[in-house]
Short mmCIF file of C-alpha atoms in Angstrom, two decimals:
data_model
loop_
_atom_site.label_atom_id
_atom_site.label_comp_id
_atom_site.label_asym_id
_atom_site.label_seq_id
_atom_site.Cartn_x
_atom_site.Cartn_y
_atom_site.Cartn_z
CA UNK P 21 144.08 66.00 169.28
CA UNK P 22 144.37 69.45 169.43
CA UNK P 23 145.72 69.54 173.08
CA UNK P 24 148.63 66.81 171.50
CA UNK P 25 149.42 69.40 168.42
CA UNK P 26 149.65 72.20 170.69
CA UNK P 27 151.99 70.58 173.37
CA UNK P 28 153.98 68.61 170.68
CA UNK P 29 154.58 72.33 168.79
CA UNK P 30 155.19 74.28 171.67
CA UNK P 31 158.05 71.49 173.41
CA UNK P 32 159.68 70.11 170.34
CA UNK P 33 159.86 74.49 169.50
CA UNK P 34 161.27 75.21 173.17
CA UNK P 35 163.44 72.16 173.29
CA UNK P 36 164.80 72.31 169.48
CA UNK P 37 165.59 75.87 170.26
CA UNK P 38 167.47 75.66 173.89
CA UNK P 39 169.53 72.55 172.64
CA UNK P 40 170.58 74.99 169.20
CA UNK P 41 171.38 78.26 171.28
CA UNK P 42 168.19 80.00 169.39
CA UNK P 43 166.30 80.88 172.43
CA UNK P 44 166.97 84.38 172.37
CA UNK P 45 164.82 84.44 169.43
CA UNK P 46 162.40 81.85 171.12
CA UNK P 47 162.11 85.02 174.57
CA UNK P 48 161.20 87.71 171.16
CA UNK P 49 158.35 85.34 169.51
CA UNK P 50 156.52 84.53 172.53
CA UNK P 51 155.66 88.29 173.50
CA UNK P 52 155.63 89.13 169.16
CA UNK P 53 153.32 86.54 168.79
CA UNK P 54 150.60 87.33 170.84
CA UNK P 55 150.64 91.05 168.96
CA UNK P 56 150.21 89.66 165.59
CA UNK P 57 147.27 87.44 166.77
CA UNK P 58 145.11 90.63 167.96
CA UNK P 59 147.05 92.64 164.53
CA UNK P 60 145.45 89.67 162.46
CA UNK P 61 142.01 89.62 165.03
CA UNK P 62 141.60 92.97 163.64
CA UNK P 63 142.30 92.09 160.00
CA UNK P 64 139.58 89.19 159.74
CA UNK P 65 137.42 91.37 162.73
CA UNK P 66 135.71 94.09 160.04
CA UNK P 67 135.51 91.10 157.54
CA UNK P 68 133.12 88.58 159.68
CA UNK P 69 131.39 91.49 160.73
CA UNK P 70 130.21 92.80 157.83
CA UNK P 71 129.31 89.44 156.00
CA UNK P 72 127.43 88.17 158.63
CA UNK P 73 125.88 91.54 158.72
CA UNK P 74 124.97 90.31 154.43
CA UNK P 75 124.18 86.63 155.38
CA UNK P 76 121.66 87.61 158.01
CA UNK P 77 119.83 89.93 155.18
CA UNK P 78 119.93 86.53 152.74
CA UNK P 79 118.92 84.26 155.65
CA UNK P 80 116.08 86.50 157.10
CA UNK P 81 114.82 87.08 152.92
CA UNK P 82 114.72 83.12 152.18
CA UNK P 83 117.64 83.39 149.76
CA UNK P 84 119.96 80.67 151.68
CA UNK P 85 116.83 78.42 152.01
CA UNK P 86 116.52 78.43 148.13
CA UNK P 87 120.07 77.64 147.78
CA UNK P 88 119.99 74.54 149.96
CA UNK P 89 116.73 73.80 148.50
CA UNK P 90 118.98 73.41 145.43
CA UNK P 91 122.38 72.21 146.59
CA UNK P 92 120.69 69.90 149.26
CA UNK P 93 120.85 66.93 146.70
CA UNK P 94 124.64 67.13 146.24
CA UNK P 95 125.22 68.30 149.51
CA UNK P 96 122.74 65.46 150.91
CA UNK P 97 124.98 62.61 149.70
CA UNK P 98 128.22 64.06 151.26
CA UNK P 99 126.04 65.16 154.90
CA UNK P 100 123.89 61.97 155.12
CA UNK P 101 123.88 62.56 159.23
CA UNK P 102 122.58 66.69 158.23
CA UNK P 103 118.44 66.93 157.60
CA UNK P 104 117.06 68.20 154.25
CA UNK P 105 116.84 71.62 154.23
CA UNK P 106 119.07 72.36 157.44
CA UNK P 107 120.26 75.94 157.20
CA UNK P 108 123.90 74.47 157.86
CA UNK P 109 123.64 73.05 154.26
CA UNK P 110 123.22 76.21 152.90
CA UNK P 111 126.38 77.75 155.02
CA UNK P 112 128.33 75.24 153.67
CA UNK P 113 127.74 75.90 150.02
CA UNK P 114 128.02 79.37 150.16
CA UNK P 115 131.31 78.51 151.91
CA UNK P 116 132.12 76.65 149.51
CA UNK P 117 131.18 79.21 146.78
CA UNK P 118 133.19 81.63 148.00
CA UNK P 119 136.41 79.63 148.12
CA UNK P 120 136.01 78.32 144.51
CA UNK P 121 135.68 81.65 143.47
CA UNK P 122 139.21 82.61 145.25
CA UNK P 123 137.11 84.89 148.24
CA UNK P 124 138.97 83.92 150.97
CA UNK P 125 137.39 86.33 152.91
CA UNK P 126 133.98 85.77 152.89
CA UNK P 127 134.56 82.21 153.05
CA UNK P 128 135.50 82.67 156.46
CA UNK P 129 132.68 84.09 157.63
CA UNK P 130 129.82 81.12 155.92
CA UNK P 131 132.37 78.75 157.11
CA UNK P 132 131.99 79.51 161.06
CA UNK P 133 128.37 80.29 160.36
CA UNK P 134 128.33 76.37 158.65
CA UNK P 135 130.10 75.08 162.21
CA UNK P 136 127.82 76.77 164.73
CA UNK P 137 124.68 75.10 162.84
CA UNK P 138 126.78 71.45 162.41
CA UNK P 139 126.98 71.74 165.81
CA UNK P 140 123.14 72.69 167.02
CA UNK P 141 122.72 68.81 165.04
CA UNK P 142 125.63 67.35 167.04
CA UNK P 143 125.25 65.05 169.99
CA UNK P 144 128.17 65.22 171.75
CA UNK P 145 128.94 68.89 171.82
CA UNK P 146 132.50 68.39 172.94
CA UNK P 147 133.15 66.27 170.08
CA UNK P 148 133.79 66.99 166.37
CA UNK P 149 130.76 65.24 164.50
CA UNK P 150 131.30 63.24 161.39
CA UNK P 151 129.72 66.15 159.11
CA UNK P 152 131.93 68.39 160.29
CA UNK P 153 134.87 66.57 159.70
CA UNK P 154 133.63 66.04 156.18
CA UNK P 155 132.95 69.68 155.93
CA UNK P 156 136.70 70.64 157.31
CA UNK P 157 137.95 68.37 154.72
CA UNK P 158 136.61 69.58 151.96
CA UNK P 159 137.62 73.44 153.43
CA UNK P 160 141.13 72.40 154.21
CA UNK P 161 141.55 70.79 150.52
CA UNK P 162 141.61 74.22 149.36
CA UNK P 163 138.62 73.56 146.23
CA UNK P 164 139.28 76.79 144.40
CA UNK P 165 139.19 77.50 141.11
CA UNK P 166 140.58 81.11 140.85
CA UNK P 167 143.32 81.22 143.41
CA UNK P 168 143.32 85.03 143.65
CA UNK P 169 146.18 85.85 146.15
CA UNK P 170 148.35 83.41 143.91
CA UNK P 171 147.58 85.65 140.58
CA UNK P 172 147.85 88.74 142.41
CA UNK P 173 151.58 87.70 143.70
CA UNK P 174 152.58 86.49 140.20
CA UNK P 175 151.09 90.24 138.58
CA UNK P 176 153.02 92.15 140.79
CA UNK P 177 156.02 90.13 139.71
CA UNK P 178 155.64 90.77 136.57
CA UNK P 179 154.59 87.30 135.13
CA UNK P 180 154.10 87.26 131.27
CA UNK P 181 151.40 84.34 132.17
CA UNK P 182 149.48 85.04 135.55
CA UNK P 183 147.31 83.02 135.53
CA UNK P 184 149.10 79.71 134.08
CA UNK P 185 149.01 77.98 136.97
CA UNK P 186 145.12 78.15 137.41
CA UNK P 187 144.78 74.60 135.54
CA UNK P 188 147.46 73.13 137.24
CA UNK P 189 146.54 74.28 140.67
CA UNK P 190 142.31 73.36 139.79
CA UNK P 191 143.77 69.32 139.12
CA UNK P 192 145.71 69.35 142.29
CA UNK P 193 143.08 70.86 144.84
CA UNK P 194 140.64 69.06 142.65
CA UNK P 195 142.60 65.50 143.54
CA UNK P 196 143.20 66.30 147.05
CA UNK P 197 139.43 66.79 147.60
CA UNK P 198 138.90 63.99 146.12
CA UNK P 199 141.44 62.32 148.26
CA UNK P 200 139.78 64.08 151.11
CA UNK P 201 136.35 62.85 150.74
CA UNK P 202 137.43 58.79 150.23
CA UNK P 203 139.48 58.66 153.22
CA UNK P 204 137.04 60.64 155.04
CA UNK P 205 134.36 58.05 154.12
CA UNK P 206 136.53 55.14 155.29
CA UNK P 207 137.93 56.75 158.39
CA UNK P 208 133.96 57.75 159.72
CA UNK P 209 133.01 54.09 158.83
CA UNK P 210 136.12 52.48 161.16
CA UNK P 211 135.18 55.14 163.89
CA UNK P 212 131.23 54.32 164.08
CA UNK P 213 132.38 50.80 164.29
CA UNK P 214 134.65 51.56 167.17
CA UNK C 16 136.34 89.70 137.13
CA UNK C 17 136.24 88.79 141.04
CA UNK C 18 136.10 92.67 141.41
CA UNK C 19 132.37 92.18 140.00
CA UNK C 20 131.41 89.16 142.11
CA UNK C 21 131.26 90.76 145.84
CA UNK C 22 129.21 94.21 144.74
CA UNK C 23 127.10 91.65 142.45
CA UNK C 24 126.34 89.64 145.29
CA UNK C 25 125.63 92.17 147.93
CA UNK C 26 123.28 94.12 145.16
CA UNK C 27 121.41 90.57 144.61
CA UNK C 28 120.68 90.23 148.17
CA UNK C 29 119.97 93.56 149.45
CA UNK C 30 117.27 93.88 146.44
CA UNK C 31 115.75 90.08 147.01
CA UNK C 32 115.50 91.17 150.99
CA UNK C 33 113.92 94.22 149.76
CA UNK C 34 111.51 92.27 147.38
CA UNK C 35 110.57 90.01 150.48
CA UNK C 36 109.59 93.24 152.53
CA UNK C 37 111.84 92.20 155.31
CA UNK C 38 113.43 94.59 157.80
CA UNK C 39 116.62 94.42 155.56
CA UNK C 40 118.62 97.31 158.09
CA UNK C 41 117.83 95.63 161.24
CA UNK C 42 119.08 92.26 159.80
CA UNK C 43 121.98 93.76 159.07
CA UNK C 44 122.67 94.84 162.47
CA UNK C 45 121.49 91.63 163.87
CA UNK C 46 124.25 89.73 161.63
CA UNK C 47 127.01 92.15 162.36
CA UNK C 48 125.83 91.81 166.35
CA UNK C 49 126.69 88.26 166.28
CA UNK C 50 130.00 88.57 164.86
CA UNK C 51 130.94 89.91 168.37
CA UNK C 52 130.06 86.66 170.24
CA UNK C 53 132.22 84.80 167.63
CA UNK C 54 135.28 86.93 167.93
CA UNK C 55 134.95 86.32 171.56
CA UNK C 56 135.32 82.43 170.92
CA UNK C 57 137.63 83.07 168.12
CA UNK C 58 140.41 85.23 169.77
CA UNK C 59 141.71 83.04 172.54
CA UNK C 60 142.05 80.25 169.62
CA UNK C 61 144.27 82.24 167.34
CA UNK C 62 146.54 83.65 170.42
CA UNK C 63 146.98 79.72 171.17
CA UNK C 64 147.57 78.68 167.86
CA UNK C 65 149.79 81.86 166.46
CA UNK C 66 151.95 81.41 169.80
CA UNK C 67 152.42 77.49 168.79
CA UNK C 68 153.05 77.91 165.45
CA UNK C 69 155.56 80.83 165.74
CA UNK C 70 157.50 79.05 168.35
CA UNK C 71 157.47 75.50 166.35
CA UNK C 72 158.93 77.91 163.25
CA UNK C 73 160.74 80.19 164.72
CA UNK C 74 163.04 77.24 166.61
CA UNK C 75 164.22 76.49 163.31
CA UNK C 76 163.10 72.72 164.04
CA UNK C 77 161.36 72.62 160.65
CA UNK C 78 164.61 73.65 159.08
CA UNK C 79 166.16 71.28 160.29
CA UNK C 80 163.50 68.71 159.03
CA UNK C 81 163.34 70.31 155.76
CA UNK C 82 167.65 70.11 155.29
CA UNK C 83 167.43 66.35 156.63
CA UNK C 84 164.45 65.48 153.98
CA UNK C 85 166.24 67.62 151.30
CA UNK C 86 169.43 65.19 151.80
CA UNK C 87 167.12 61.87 151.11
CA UNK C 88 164.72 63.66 148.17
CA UNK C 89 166.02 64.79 145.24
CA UNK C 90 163.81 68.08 144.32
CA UNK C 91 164.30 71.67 145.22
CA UNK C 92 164.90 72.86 148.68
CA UNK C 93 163.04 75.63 148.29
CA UNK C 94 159.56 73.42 147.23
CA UNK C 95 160.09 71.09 149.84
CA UNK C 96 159.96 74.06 152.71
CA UNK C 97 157.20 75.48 150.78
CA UNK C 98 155.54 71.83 150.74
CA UNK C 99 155.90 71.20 154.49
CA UNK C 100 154.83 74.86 155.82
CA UNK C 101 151.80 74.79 153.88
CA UNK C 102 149.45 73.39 156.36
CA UNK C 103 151.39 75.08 159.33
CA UNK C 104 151.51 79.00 158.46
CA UNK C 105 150.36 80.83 155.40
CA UNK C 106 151.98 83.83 156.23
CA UNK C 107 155.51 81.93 156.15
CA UNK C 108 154.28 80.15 152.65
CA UNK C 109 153.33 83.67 151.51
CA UNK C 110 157.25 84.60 152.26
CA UNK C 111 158.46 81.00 150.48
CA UNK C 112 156.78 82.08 147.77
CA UNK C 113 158.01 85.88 147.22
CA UNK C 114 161.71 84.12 147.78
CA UNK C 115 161.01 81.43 145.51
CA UNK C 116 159.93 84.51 142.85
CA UNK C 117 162.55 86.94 143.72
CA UNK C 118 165.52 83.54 143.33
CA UNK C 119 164.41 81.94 139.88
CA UNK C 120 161.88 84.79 138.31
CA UNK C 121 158.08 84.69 138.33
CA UNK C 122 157.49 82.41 135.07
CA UNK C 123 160.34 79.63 136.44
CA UNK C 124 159.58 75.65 136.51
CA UNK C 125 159.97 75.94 140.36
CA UNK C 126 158.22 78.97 140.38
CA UNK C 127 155.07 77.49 138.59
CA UNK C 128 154.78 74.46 140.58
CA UNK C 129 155.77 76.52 144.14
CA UNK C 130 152.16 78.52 142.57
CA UNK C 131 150.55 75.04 141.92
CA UNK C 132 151.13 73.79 145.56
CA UNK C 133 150.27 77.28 147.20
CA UNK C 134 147.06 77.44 145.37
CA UNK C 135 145.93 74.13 145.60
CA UNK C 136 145.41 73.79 149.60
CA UNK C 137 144.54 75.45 152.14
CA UNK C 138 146.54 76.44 155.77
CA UNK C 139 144.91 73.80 157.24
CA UNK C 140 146.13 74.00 161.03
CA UNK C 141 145.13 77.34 160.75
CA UNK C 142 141.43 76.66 159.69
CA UNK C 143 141.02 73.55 161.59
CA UNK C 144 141.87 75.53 164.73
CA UNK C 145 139.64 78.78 164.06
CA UNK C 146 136.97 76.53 162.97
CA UNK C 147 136.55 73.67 165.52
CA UNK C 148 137.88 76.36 168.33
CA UNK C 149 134.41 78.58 167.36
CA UNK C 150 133.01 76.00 168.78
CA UNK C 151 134.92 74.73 171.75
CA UNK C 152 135.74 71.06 169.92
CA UNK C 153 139.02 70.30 171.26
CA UNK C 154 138.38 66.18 170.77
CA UNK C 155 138.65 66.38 166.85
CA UNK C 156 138.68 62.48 166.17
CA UNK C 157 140.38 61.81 162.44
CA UNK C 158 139.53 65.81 161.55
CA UNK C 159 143.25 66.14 160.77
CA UNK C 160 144.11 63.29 159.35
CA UNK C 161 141.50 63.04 156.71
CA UNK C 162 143.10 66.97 156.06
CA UNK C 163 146.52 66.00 156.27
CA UNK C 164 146.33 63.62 153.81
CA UNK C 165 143.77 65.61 151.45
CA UNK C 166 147.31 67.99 151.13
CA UNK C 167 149.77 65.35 150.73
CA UNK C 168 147.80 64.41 147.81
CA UNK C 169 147.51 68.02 146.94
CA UNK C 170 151.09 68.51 146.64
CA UNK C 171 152.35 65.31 145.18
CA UNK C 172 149.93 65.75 142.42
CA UNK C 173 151.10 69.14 141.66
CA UNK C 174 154.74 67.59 141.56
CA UNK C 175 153.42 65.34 139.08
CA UNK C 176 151.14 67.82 136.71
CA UNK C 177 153.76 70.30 137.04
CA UNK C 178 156.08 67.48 135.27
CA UNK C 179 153.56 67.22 132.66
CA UNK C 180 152.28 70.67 132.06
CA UNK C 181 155.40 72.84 132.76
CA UNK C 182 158.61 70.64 132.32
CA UNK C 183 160.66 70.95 129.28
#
């Protein structure tokens, strides 16, 4: 899939812009583009660094295991496939955490942590497993509750109501998760059956 | 209040580590050690997928999408490029957005639901990439489709509680 995405963005891109007379622009974003990767490398760099740096401290103490002690019965129904008590349970919640709060950042961080231990439970390692498309689901959704970067934006532009939009935006992330999780339950169903 | 929740957090588990007489310092150092070995898987994945991206944008093929669509549905031509870069690139949502606030003012119907849609997903190319890419998963079965239609349903929802919440 991802090799189609990548071929079918770069063509259509390099075709679409040699038929329109844009590829002067095209020749600019090729070379610009690989400097904003390593600019935005070193933006998300410091962040992993130091919250893995925090997660070992909570996973060395025994703090995650409590927390997937207590999450593991929610968690358990939507990870049948993960074991009771699997540290990638507790990744995933504090993942999870930390994008319903609106922290972006360390979500990052829990969520790569949450792959690399879906993936010590996965079979084929060359091919996504069915909890992590669950889990990737649920991320992409965008669950959040206090979309920060969205209240910050409207602040600075001097909104007389901020935050308004934090009920309307909870409904829709809450109904594409929703959305999310159903067709993710059908689709893993038709693909064991396969 | 999510100035509080970081320091909070941090205090909570630097004193529970210190409660459990672990070598808190060292696990530290062990954490932030690791995050070297994933920036070495996660670097090549976001040179591949910024290059993609920027080119598919850049090209002005999505425009061109976007003005055909805009001729067939009837809502805001602004919203509907917001709607379709969403999953592709949040930093060209992020600039939809400050245009979309800077054309019809912050506390606007369009403006409100261009918020609603922004906040309620997620870049999801972006995160499936960096994510299953940490991992060298390049066979991601129905991964983006389950996704892909999590945001559709996002967005049309936010059309339709924007109607109700914000219309007048």
């Amino acid at each position: 899939m991802v090799n189609k995405i990548w071929t079918f963005f770069i063509a259509i891109g390099i075709i679409f812009s040699l038929l329109s007379g844009n590829i002067s622009t095209i020749n600019n974003v090729i070379l610009e583009s690989a400097k904003s990767s390593l600019e935005l490398m070193m933006q998300i760099f410091p962040v992993i660094a130091l919250w893995l740096g925090i997660t070992n401290i909570a996973t060395n103490s025994g703090l995650l295991d409590i927390l997937s002690l207590k999450l593991s019965i929610i968690l358990g129904k939507l990870f049948p496939e993960v074991p009771k008590n699997h540290i990638s349970l507790s990744y995933m919640a504090s993942n999870m955490i930390a994008n319903i709060f609106g922290l972006g950042s360390a979500a990052t961080p829990f969520g790569l942590k949450a792959m690399s231990s879906l993936q010590e439970l996965n079979e084929n390692k060359k091919v996504a497993s069915r909890s992590m498309i669950t889990f990737t689901t649920i991320n992409t959704s965008g669950l959040t509750v206090i979309p920060t970067t969205i209240i910050a934006l409207r602040l600075l532009y001097g909104s007389t109501s901020p935050t308004i939009t934090v009920l309307s935006s909870f409904i829709a992330t809450l109904a594409s998760t929703l959305a999310g999780i159903i067709i993710d339950r059908i689709l893993a169903r038709r693909y064991t059956n396969v | 209040m999510s100035n509080y929740i970081i320091p909070l957090m941090i205090l909570g588990v630097v004193l529970y580590g210190f409660h459990k007489k672990i070598d808190i310092y060292d696990s530290f150092i062990d954490g932030v050690c690791e995050s070297f070995k994933m920036i070495y898987t996660i670097f090549p994945n976001l040179i591949a997928m910024i290059l993609s991206v920027n080119i598919l944008i850049e090209s002005g093929f999505l425009n061109w999408i976007i003005g055909f669509l805009g001729n067939i549905i009837q809502i805001p031509i602004e919203v509907l490029s917001l709607a379709i870069m969403r999953p592709i690139s949040g930093n060209a949502t992020l600039a939809l957005l400050n245009n979309i606030y800077q054309k019809f003012g912050v506390d606007h119907y369009i403006s409100l639901l261009a918020s609603t849609i922004q906040g309620s997903t997620d870049t999801t190319f972006y995160v499936l990439a960096l994510y299953y890419g940490s991992i060298g998963i390049k066979k991601t079965r129905y991964a983006f489709a389950t996704s892909l239609f999590a945001d559709a349903v996002g967005i049309i929802t936010s059309f339709i509680i924007c109607k109700i919440l914000f219309f007048n």
